[in-house]
Amino acid sequence: MRVPFLDLAAQYAPIRSEVESAINAVLDTGAFALGPTVDQFEAEFAEYVGAKHCVGLNSGTSALHLALLAAGVGPGDEVITTPHTWISTSWGISYAGATPVYVDVDRATGNLNPSNVEAAITSRTKVILPVDIYGSPADHAAFEEIARRHDLRLIDDAAQAHGASLNGRPIGSFGFATCWSFYPGKNLGAAGEGGAVVTDDPEVAARIRSLRDHAQVGRHNHVEVGFNARMDGLQGAVLSVKLKYLDDWNDSRRKAAARYEQLFANVDGVVIPSSIPGAEPSWHLFVIRVQERDALAEAFADAGIGSGVHYPTPVHLQPAYAHLGYRPGSFPVAEAFAAKCISLPMFPEITPEQQQHVADVTVHWMERVA
Ligand SMILES: *Cc1c(COP(=O)(O)O)cnc(C)c1O
């Protein structure tokens, strides 16, 4: 039995005609860069995540970059963030000219650990930037409290957390701003690249709207150095269609996660994912931890099962950040995650039979290595 890691075609098939007519409507109007479909998606997504404003962008990486600029972050500033994430979290900080300051993650969830944050705050710290890794909400209540006490801003990288919530509050409603990606493989994915920032602050939204469109005020009048980071009209149209299905898709992911949890409950040597109390994850990824992860990935490949590693090298050990001077051993918990994590096939359409196959291959492999 073949089990893909992700099956975007299976997701597209049932909504094909709806997506096609939304795309055709854009082709008819010619509103390709921003335009009414982006306006509409921004309004719908802001409401969905419980924020007042949404600014549609060309990627999640741009969302991080522009949100940090809007927070006033620049050269000489420090941003406290997690080493256990996709590289873009740190790109945003670097693009703004600031320095990422890493602290270690929580042993159970892999998310930025609030108890490590305060010791890393200096007079240059401007922002705390956690990630809801794998779609599991970070401890935003704790981060909000630390940010308030030290007069810092909280920006959330929620690129994996569409539809997640914490204590009944949607991810997107915490802190100064929340950054989203609509890269195709995310829980809410465009037909290409896309991203957004949501915020309750009208001035922050206005600044990001300006920055994404060449900082143009009036025509041919550029008030600062701007960017071309606009969302495509076609992506706005596709995202509005897909947003209607997001809760159903997340529901299917939740059921699939519960099935995996059951299948692995009594398997020695497999650590299943966990979240903080009150968290409702989006289950973007289902990540287990095992010894000899690479060998298990090979066993999966031999059995026709797709898997992934998110992420094999923590950001503080990436060559791009060698100049910051971190070393192996700087963040033991994040490094252990990176060494042991393996992402199982997870998508709304995955079947119980496919999940059983994944579990069978895992159990068989565990017995061989034990
Ligand atoms: C996908 C992702 C991003 C970047 O989004 P792009 O749209 O690919 O630029 C940022 N942070 C995290 C945690 C992500 O998973």
PDB file of C-alpha atoms in Angstrom, residues 158-276:
ATOM      1  CA  ALA A 158       1.523  30.766  12.941  1.00  0.00           C
ATOM      2  CA  ALA A 159       2.530  29.471   9.512  1.00  0.00           C
ATOM      3  CA  GLN A 160       1.631  25.936  10.639  1.00  0.00           C
ATOM      4  CA  ALA A 161      -1.360  26.743  12.846  1.00  0.00           C
ATOM      5  CA  HIS A 162      -4.355  27.746  10.710  1.00  0.00           C
ATOM      6  CA  GLY A 163      -7.452  26.991  12.792  1.00  0.00           C
ATOM      7  CA  ALA A 164      -5.584  26.121  16.006  1.00  0.00           C
ATOM      8  CA  SER A 165      -6.660  27.639  19.315  1.00  0.00           C
ATOM      9  CA  LEU A 166      -5.501  28.041  22.912  1.00  0.00           C
ATOM     10  CA  ASN A 167      -7.979  28.134  25.805  1.00  0.00           C
ATOM     11  CA  GLY A 168     -10.742  28.799  23.278  1.00  0.00           C
ATOM     12  CA  ARG A 169      -8.903  31.765  21.730  1.00  0.00           C
ATOM     13  CA  PRO A 170      -7.983  31.354  18.068  1.00  0.00           C
ATOM     14  CA  ILE A 171      -4.327  31.521  17.094  1.00  0.00           C
ATOM     15  CA  GLY A 172      -4.199  34.919  15.396  1.00  0.00           C
ATOM     16  CA  SER A 173      -5.735  36.766  18.335  1.00  0.00           C
ATOM     17  CA  PHE A 174      -2.608  36.898  20.534  1.00  0.00           C
ATOM     18  CA  GLY A 175       0.000  39.627  20.784  1.00  0.00           C
ATOM     19  CA  PHE A 176       0.983  42.465  18.470  1.00  0.00           C
ATOM     20  CA  ALA A 177       0.616  40.559  15.197  1.00  0.00           C
ATOM     21  CA  THR A 178       0.417  37.035  13.813  1.00  0.00           C
ATOM     22  CA  CYS A 179       2.177  35.864  10.638  1.00  0.00           C
ATOM     23  CA  TRP A 180       0.716  33.307   8.251  1.00  0.00           C
ATOM     24  CA  SER A 181       1.914  31.358   5.236  1.00  0.00           C
ATOM     25  CA  PHE A 182      -0.363  29.937   2.547  1.00  0.00           C
ATOM     26  CA  TYR A 183       2.366  27.861   0.925  1.00  0.00           C
ATOM     27  CA  PRO A 184       0.601  24.958  -0.850  1.00  0.00           C
ATOM     28  CA  GLY A 185       1.385  22.292   1.766  1.00  0.00           C
ATOM     29  CA  LYS A 186       0.046  24.296   4.741  1.00  0.00           C
ATOM     30  CA  ASN A 187      -3.364  23.537   6.265  1.00  0.00           C
ATOM     31  CA  LEU A 188      -4.697  26.464   4.217  1.00  0.00           C
ATOM     32  CA  GLY A 189      -2.641  26.509   1.029  1.00  0.00           C
ATOM     33  CA  ALA A 190      -2.769  28.717  -2.050  1.00  0.00           C
ATOM     34  CA  ALA A 191      -2.265  27.539  -5.635  1.00  0.00           C
ATOM     35  CA  GLY A 192       1.237  28.977  -5.365  1.00  0.00           C
ATOM     36  CA  GLU A 193       2.783  31.315  -2.812  1.00  0.00           C
ATOM     37  CA  GLY A 194       0.933  33.441  -0.279  1.00  0.00           C
ATOM     38  CA  GLY A 195       1.079  34.876   3.222  1.00  0.00           C
ATOM     39  CA  ALA A 196      -0.582  37.380   5.547  1.00  0.00           C
ATOM     40  CA  VAL A 197      -0.192  39.384   8.731  1.00  0.00           C
ATOM     41  CA  VAL A 198      -3.162  39.826  11.055  1.00  0.00           C
ATOM     42  CA  THR A 199      -3.311  42.441  13.801  1.00  0.00           C
ATOM     43  CA  ASP A 200      -5.827  44.433  15.818  1.00  0.00           C
ATOM     44  CA  ASP A 201      -3.861  47.656  15.379  1.00  0.00           C
ATOM     45  CA  PRO A 202      -5.063  49.750  12.398  1.00  0.00           C
ATOM     46  CA  GLU A 203      -1.746  51.631  12.147  1.00  0.00           C
ATOM     47  CA  VAL A 204       0.252  48.421  11.998  1.00  0.00           C
ATOM     48  CA  ALA A 205      -2.033  47.101   9.268  1.00  0.00           C
ATOM     49  CA  ALA A 206      -1.725  50.365   7.329  1.00  0.00           C
ATOM     50  CA  ARG A 207       2.081  50.336   7.561  1.00  0.00           C
ATOM     51  CA  ILE A 208       2.260  46.753   6.248  1.00  0.00           C
ATOM     52  CA  ARG A 209      -0.217  47.612   3.459  1.00  0.00           C
ATOM     53  CA  SER A 210       2.083  50.430   2.455  1.00  0.00           C
ATOM     54  CA  LEU A 211       5.323  48.405   2.737  1.00  0.00           C
ATOM     55  CA  ARG A 212       3.932  45.521   0.629  1.00  0.00           C
ATOM     56  CA  ASP A 213       3.148  47.910  -2.242  1.00  0.00           C
ATOM     57  CA  HIS A 214       6.361  49.944  -2.690  1.00  0.00           C
ATOM     58  CA  ALA A 215       5.505  52.314   0.187  1.00  0.00           C
ATOM     59  CA  GLN A 216       3.592  54.328  -2.348  1.00  0.00           C
ATOM     60  CA  VAL A 217       1.369  57.081  -0.988  1.00  0.00           C
ATOM     61  CA  GLY A 218      -0.505  58.611  -3.844  1.00  0.00           C
ATOM     62  CA  ARG A 219       0.914  57.740  -7.250  1.00  0.00           C
ATOM     63  CA  HIS A 220       4.724  57.688  -7.763  1.00  0.00           C
ATOM     64  CA  ASN A 221       5.360  59.046  -4.286  1.00  0.00           C
ATOM     65  CA  HIS A 222       7.402  56.646  -2.136  1.00  0.00           C
ATOM     66  CA  VAL A 223       7.600  57.653   1.505  1.00  0.00           C
ATOM     67  CA  GLU A 224      10.236  55.081   2.546  1.00  0.00           C
ATOM     68  CA  VAL A 225      12.018  52.064   1.058  1.00  0.00           C
ATOM     69  CA  GLY A 226       9.185  49.684   0.248  1.00  0.00           C
ATOM     70  CA  PHE A 227       8.834  46.158  -1.100  1.00  0.00           C
ATOM     71  CA  ASN A 228       6.865  44.244  -3.661  1.00  0.00           C
ATOM     72  CA  ALA A 229       5.148  41.751  -1.371  1.00  0.00           C
ATOM     73  CA  ARG A 230       1.562  41.864  -2.606  1.00  0.00           C
ATOM     74  CA  MET A 231      -0.796  38.893  -2.678  1.00  0.00           C
ATOM     75  CA  ASP A 232      -1.920  37.820  -6.169  1.00  0.00           C
ATOM     76  CA  GLY A 233      -5.588  38.237  -7.042  1.00  0.00           C
ATOM     77  CA  LEU A 234      -5.685  34.591  -8.130  1.00  0.00           C
ATOM     78  CA  GLN A 235      -4.417  33.455  -4.720  1.00  0.00           C
ATOM     79  CA  GLY A 236      -6.996  35.569  -2.898  1.00  0.00           C
ATOM     80  CA  ALA A 237      -9.734  33.895  -4.981  1.00  0.00           C
ATOM     81  CA  VAL A 238      -8.440  30.351  -4.359  1.00  0.00           C
ATOM     82  CA  LEU A 239      -7.909  31.005  -0.640  1.00  0.00           C
ATOM     83  CA  SER A 240     -11.472  32.292  -0.166  1.00  0.00           C
ATOM     84  CA  VAL A 241     -12.822  29.058  -1.633  1.00  0.00           C
ATOM     85  CA  LYS A 242     -10.524  26.883   0.474  1.00  0.00           C
ATOM     86  CA  LEU A 243     -11.096  28.806   3.738  1.00  0.00           C
ATOM     87  CA  LYS A 244     -14.684  27.504   3.744  1.00  0.00           C
ATOM     88  CA  TYR A 245     -13.345  23.951   4.006  1.00  0.00           C
ATOM     89  CA  LEU A 246     -10.567  24.572   6.519  1.00  0.00           C
ATOM     90  CA  ASP A 247     -12.561  23.580   9.612  1.00  0.00           C
ATOM     91  CA  ASP A 248     -13.668  20.321   7.974  1.00  0.00           C
ATOM     92  CA  TRP A 249     -10.134  19.537   6.857  1.00  0.00           C
ATOM     93  CA  ASN A 250      -8.759  20.302  10.326  1.00  0.00           C
ATOM     94  CA  ASP A 251     -11.438  18.082  11.810  1.00  0.00           C
ATOM     95  CA  SER A 252     -10.263  15.218   9.606  1.00  0.00           C
ATOM     96  CA  ARG A 253      -6.667  15.907  10.665  1.00  0.00           C
ATOM     97  CA  ARG A 254      -7.743  15.800  14.334  1.00  0.00           C
ATOM     98  CA  LYS A 255      -9.393  12.404  13.807  1.00  0.00           C
ATOM     99  CA  ALA A 256      -6.311  11.138  11.999  1.00  0.00           C
ATOM    100  CA  ALA A 257      -4.107  12.396  14.857  1.00  0.00           C
ATOM    101  CA  ALA A 258      -6.316  10.609  17.392  1.00  0.00           C
ATOM    102  CA  ARG A 259      -5.997   7.392  15.366  1.00  0.00           C
ATOM    103  CA  TYR A 260      -2.201   7.680  15.288  1.00  0.00           C
ATOM    104  CA  GLU A 261      -2.186   8.332  19.036  1.00  0.00           C
ATOM    105  CA  GLN A 262      -4.139   5.156  19.581  1.00  0.00           C
ATOM    106  CA  LEU A 263      -1.987   3.116  17.206  1.00  0.00           C
ATOM    107  CA  PHE A 264       1.224   4.237  18.942  1.00  0.00           C
ATOM    108  CA  ALA A 265      -0.059   4.327  22.530  1.00  0.00           C
ATOM    109  CA  ASN A 266       1.701   1.144  23.592  1.00  0.00           C
ATOM    110  CA  VAL A 267       4.686   1.133  21.281  1.00  0.00           C
ATOM    111  CA  ASP A 268       7.941   1.305  23.245  1.00  0.00           C
ATOM    112  CA  GLY A 269      10.516   3.688  21.840  1.00  0.00           C
ATOM    113  CA  VAL A 270       8.041   5.952  20.031  1.00  0.00           C
ATOM    114  CA  VAL A 271       7.400   9.375  21.583  1.00  0.00           C
ATOM    115  CA  ILE A 272       4.125  10.789  20.285  1.00  0.00           C
ATOM    116  CA  PRO A 273       3.480  14.554  20.020  1.00  0.00           C
ATOM    117  CA  SER A 274       2.092  16.535  22.936  1.00  0.00           C
ATOM    118  CA  SER A 275       0.604  19.981  23.437  1.00  0.00           C
ATOM    119  CA  ILE A 276       0.132  22.298  26.414  1.00  0.00           C
TER     120      ILE A 276
END
